[in-house]
Tab-separated table of N, CA, C and O in Angstrom:
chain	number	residue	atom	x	y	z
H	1056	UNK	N	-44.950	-8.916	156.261
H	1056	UNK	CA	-44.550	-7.976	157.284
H	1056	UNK	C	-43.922	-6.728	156.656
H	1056	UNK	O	-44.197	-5.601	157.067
H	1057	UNK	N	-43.204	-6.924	155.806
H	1057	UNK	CA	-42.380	-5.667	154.592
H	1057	UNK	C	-43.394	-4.741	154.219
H	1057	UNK	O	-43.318	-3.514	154.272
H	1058	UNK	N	-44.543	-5.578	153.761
H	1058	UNK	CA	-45.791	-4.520	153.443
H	1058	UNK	C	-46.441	-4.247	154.104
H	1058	UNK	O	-47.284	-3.488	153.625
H	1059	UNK	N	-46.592	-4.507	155.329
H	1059	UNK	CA	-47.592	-3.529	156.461
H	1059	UNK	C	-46.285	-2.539	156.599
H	1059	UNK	O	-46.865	-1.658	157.233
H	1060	UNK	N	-45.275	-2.168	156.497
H	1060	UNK	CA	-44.272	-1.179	157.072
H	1060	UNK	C	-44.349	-0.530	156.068
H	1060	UNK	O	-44.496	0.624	156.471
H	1061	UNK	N	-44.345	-0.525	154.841
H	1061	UNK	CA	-44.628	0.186	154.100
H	1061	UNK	C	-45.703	1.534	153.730
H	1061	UNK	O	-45.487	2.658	153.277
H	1062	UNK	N	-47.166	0.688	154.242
H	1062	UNK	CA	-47.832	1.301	154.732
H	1062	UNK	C	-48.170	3.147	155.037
H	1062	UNK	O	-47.402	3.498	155.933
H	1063	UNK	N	-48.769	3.961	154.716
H	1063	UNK	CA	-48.522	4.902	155.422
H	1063	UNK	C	-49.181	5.181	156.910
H	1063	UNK	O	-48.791	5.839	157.875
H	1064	UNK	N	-50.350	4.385	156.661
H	1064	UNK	CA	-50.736	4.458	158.358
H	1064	UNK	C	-50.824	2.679	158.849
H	1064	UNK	O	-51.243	1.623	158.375
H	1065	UNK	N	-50.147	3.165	160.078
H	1065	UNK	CA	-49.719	1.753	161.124
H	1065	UNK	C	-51.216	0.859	161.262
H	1065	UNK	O	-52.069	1.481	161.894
H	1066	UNK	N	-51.507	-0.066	160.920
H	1066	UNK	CA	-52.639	-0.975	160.718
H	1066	UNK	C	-52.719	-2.233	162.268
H	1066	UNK	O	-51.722	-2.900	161.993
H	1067	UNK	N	-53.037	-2.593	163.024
H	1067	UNK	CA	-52.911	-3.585	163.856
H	1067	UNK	C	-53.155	-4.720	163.019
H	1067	UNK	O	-53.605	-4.506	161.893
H	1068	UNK	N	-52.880	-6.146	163.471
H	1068	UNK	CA	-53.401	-7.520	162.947
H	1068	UNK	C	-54.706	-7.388	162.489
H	1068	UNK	O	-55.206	-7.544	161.375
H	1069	UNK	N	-55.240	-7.012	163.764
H	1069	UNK	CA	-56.674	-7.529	163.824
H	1069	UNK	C	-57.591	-6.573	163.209
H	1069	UNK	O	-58.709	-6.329	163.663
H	1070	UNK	N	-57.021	-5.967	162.022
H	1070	UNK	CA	-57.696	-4.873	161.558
H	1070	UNK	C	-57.817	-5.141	160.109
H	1070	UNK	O	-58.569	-4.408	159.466
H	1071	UNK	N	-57.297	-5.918	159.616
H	1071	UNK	CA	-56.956	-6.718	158.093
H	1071	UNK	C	-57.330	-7.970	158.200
H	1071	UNK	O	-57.368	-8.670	159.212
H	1072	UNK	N	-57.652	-8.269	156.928
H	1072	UNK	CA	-58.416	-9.490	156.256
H	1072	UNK	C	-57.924	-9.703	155.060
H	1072	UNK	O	-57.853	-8.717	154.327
H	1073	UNK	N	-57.463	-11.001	154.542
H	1073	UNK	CA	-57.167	-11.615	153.511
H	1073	UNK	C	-58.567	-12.595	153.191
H	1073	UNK	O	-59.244	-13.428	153.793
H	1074	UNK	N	-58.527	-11.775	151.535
H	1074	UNK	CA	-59.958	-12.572	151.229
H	1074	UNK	C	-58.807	-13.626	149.938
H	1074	UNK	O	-58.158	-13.028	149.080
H	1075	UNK	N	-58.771	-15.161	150.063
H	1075	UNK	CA	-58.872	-16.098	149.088
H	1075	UNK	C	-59.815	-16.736	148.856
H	1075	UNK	O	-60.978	-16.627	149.245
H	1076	UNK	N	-58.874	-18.095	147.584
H	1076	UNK	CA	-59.431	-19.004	146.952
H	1076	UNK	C	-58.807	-20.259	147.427
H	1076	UNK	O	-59.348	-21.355	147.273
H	1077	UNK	N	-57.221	-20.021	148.229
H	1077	UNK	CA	-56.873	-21.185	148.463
H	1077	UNK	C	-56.051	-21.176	149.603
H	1077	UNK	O	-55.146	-20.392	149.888
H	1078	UNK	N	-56.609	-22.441	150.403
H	1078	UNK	CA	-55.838	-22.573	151.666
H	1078	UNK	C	-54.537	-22.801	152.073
H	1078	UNK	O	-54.187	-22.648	153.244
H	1079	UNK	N	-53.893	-23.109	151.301
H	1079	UNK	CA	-52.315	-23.276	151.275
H	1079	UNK	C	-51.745	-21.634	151.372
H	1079	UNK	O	-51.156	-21.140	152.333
H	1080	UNK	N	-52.023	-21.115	150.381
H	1080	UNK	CA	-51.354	-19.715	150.350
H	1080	UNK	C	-51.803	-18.894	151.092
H	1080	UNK	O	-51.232	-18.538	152.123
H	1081	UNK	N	-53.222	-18.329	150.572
H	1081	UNK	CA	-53.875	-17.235	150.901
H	1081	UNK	C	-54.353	-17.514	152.777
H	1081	UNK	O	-53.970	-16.709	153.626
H	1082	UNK	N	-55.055	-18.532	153.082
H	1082	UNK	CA	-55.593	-19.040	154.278
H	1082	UNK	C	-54.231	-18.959	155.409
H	1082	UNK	O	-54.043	-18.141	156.309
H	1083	UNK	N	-53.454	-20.038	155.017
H	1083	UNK	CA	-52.403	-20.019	155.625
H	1083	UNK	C	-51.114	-18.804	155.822
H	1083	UNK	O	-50.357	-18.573	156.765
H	1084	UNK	N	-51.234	-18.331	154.795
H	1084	UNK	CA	-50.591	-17.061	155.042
H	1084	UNK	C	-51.008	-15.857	156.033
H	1084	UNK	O	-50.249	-15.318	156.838
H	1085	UNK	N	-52.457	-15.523	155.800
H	1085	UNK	CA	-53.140	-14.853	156.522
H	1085	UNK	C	-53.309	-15.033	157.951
H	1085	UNK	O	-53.549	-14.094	158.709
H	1086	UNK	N	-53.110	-16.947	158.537
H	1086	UNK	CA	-53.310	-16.885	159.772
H	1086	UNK	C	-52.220	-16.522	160.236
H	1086	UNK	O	-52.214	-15.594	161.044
H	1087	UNK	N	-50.718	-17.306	159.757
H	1087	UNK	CA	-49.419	-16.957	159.828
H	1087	UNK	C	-49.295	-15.664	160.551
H	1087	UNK	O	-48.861	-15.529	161.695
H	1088	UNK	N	-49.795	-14.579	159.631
H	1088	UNK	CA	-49.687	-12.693	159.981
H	1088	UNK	C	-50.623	-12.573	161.067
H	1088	UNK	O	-50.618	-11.543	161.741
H	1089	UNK	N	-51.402	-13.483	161.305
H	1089	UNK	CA	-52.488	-13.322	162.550
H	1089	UNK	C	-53.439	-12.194	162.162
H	1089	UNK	O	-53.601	-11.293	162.985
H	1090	UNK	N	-54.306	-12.130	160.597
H	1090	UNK	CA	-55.063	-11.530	160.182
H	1090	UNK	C	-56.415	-12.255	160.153
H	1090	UNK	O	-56.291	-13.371	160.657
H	1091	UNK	N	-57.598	-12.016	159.760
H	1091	UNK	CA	-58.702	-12.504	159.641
H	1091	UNK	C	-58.454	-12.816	158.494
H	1091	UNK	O	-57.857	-12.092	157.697
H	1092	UNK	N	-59.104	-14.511	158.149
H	1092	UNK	CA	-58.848	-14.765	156.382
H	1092	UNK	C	-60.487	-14.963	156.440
H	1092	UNK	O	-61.128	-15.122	157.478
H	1093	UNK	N	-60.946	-14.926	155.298
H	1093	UNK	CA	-61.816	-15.120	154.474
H	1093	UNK	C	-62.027	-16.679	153.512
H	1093	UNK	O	-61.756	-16.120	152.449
H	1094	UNK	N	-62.173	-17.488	153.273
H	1094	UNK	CA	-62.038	-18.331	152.038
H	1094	UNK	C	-63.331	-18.429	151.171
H	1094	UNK	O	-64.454	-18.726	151.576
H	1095	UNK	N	-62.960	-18.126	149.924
H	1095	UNK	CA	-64.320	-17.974	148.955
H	1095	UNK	C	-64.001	-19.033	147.819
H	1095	UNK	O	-62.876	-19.501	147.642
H	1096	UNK	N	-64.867	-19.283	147.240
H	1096	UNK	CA	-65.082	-20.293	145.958
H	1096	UNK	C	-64.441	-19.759	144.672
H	1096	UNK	O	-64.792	-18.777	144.018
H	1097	UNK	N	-63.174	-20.819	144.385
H	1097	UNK	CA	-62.648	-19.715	143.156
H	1097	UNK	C	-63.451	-19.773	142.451
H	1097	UNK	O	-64.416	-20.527	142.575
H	1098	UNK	N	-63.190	-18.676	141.151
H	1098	UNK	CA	-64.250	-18.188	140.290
H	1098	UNK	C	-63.916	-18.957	138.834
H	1098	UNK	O	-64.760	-19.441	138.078
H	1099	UNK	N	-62.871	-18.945	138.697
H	1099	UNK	CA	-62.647	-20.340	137.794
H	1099	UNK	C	-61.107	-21.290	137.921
H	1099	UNK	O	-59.936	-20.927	138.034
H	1100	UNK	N	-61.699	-22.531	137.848
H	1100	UNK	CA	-60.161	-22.777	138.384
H	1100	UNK	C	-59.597	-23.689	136.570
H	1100	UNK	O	-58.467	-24.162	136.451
H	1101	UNK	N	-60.277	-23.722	135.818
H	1101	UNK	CA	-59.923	-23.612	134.664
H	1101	UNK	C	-58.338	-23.420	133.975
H	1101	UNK	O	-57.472	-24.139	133.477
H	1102	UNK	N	-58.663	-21.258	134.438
H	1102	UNK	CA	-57.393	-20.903	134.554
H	1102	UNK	C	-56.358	-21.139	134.713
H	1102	UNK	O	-55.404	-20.629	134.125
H	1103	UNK	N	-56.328	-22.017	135.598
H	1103	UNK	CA	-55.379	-22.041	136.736
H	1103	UNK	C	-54.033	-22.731	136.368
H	1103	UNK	O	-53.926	-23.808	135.782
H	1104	UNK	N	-52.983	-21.898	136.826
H	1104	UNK	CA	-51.412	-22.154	136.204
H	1104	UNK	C	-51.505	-23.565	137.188
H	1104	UNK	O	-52.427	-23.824	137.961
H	1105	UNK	N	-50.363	-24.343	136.952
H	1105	UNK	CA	-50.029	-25.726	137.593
H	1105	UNK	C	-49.292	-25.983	138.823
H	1105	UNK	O	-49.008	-27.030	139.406
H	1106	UNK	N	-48.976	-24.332	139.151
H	1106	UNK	CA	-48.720	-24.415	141.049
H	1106	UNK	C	-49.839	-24.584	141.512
H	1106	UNK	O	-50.146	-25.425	142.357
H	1107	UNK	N	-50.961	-23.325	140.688
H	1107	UNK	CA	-52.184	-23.481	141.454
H	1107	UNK	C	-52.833	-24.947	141.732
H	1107	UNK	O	-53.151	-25.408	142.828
H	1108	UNK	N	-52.938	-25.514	140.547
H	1108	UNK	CA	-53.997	-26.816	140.216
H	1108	UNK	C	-52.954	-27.276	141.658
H	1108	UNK	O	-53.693	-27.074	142.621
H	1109	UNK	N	-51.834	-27.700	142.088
H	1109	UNK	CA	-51.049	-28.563	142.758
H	1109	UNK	C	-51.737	-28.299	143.703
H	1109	UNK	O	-52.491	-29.123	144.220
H	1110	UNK	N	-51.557	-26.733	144.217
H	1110	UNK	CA	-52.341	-26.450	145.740
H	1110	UNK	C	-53.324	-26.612	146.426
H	1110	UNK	O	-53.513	-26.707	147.639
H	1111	UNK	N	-54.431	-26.655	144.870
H	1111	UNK	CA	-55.336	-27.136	145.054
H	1111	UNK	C	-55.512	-28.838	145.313
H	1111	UNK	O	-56.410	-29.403	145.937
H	1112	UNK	N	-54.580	-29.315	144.758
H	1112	UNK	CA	-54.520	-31.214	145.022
H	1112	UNK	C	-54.242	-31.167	146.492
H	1112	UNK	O	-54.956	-31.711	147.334
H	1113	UNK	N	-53.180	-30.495	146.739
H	1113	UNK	CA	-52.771	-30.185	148.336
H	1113	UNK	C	-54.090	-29.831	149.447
H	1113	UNK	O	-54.253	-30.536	150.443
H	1114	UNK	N	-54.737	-28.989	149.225
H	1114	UNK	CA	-55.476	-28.819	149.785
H	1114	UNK	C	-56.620	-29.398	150.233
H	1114	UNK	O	-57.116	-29.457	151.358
H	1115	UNK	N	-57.139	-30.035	148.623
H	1115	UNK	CA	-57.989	-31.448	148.950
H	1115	UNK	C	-57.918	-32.767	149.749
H	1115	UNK	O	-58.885	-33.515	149.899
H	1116	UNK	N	-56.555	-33.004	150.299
H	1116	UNK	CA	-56.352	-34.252	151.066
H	1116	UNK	C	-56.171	-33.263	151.935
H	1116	UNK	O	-57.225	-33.337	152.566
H	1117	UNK	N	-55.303	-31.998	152.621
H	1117	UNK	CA	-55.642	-31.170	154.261
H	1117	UNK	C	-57.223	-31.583	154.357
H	1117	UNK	O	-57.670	-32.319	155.237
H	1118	UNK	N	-57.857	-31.099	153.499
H	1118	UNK	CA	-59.639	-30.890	153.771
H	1118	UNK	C	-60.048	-32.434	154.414
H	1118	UNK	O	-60.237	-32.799	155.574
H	1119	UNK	N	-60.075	-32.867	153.632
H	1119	UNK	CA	-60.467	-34.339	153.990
H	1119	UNK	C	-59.427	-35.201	155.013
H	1119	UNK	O	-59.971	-36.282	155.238
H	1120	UNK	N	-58.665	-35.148	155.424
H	1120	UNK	CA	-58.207	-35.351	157.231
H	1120	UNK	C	-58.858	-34.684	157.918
H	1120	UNK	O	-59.456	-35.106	158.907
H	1121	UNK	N	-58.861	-33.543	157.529
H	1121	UNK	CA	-59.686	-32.417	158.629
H	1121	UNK	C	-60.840	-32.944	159.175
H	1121	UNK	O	-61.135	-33.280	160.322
H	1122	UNK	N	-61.503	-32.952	158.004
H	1122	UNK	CA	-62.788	-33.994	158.049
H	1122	UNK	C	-63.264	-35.401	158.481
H	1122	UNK	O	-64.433	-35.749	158.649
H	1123	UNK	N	-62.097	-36.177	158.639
H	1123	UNK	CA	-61.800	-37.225	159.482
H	1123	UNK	C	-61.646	-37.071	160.526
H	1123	UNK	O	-62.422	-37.557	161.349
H	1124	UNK	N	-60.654	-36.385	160.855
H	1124	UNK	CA	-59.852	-36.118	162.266
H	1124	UNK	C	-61.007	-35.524	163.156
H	1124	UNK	O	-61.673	-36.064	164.040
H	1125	UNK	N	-61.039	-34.262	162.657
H	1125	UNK	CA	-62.081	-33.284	163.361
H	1125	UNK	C	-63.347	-33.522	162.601
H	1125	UNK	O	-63.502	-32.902	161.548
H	1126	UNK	N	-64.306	-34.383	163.032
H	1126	UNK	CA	-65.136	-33.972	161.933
H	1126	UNK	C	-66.424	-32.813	162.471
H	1126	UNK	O	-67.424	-32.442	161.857
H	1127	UNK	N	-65.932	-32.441	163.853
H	1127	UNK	CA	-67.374	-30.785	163.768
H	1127	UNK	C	-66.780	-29.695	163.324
H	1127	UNK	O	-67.236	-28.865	162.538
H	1128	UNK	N	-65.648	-29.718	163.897
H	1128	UNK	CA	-64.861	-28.574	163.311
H	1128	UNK	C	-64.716	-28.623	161.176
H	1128	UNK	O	-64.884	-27.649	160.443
H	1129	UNK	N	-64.419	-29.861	160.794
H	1129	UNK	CA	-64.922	-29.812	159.472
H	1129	UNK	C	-66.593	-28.970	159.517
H	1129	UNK	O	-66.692	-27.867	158.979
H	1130	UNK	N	-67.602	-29.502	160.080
H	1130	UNK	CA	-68.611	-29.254	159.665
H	1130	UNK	C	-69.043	-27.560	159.941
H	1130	UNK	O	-69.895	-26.874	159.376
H	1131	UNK	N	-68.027	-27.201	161.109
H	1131	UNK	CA	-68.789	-25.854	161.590
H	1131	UNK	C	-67.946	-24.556	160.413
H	1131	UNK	O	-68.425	-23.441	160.206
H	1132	UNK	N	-66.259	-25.230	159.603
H	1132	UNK	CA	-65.594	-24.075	159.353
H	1132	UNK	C	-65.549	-24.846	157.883
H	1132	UNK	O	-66.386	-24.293	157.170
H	1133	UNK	N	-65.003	-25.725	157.291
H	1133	UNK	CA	-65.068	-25.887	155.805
H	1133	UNK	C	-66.040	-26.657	155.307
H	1133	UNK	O	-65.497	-27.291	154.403
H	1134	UNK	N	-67.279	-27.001	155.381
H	1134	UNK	CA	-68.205	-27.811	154.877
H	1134	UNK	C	-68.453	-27.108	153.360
H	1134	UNK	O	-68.705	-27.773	152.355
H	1135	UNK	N	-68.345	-25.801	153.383
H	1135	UNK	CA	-68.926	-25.459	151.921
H	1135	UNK	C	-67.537	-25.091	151.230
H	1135	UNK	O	-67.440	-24.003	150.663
H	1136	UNK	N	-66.179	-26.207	151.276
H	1136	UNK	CA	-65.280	-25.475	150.729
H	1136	UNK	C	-65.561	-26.427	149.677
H	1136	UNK	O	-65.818	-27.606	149.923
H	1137	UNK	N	-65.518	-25.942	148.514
H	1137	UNK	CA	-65.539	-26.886	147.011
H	1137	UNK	C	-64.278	-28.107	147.036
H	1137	UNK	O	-63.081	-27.831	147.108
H	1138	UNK	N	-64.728	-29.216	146.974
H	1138	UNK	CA	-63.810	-30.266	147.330
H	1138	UNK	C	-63.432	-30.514	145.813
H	1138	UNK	O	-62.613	-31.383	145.515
């Protein structure tokens, strides 16, 4: 919220998009602000410092309840998320 005020021109919600790699932060943050998120396939998760790798452990058991619980809504919104 600090950084949309910052801003020099006033932006609505629904006018921004957060493009990630991971649903904990990037996904969840973005709906939080009530922006459009994006989720894409990280590009290497190799890299990845050991909050990340965690979030990613985190995220893999959200996915798969999801997928239990709901399973069209799994199929219609994360089916191609890299498990």
């Amino acid at each position: 919220r600090k950084a949309l005020k910052l801003l020099p021109i006033q932006h609505q919600t629904n006018e921004i998009a957060v493009i990630g790699d991971q649903i904990i932060t990037d996904v969840l943050g973005g709906n939080k602000m009530d922006f459009y998120t994006i989720l894409v396939d990280p590009i290497l998760k190799q890299s990845d410092v050991w909050t990340t790798k965690f979030n990613r452990f985190l995220a893999r058991r959200v996915v798969r309840k999801i997928a239990k619980r709901y399973p069209n809504k799994y199929q219609e919104v994360l089916k191609d998320y890299a498990l």
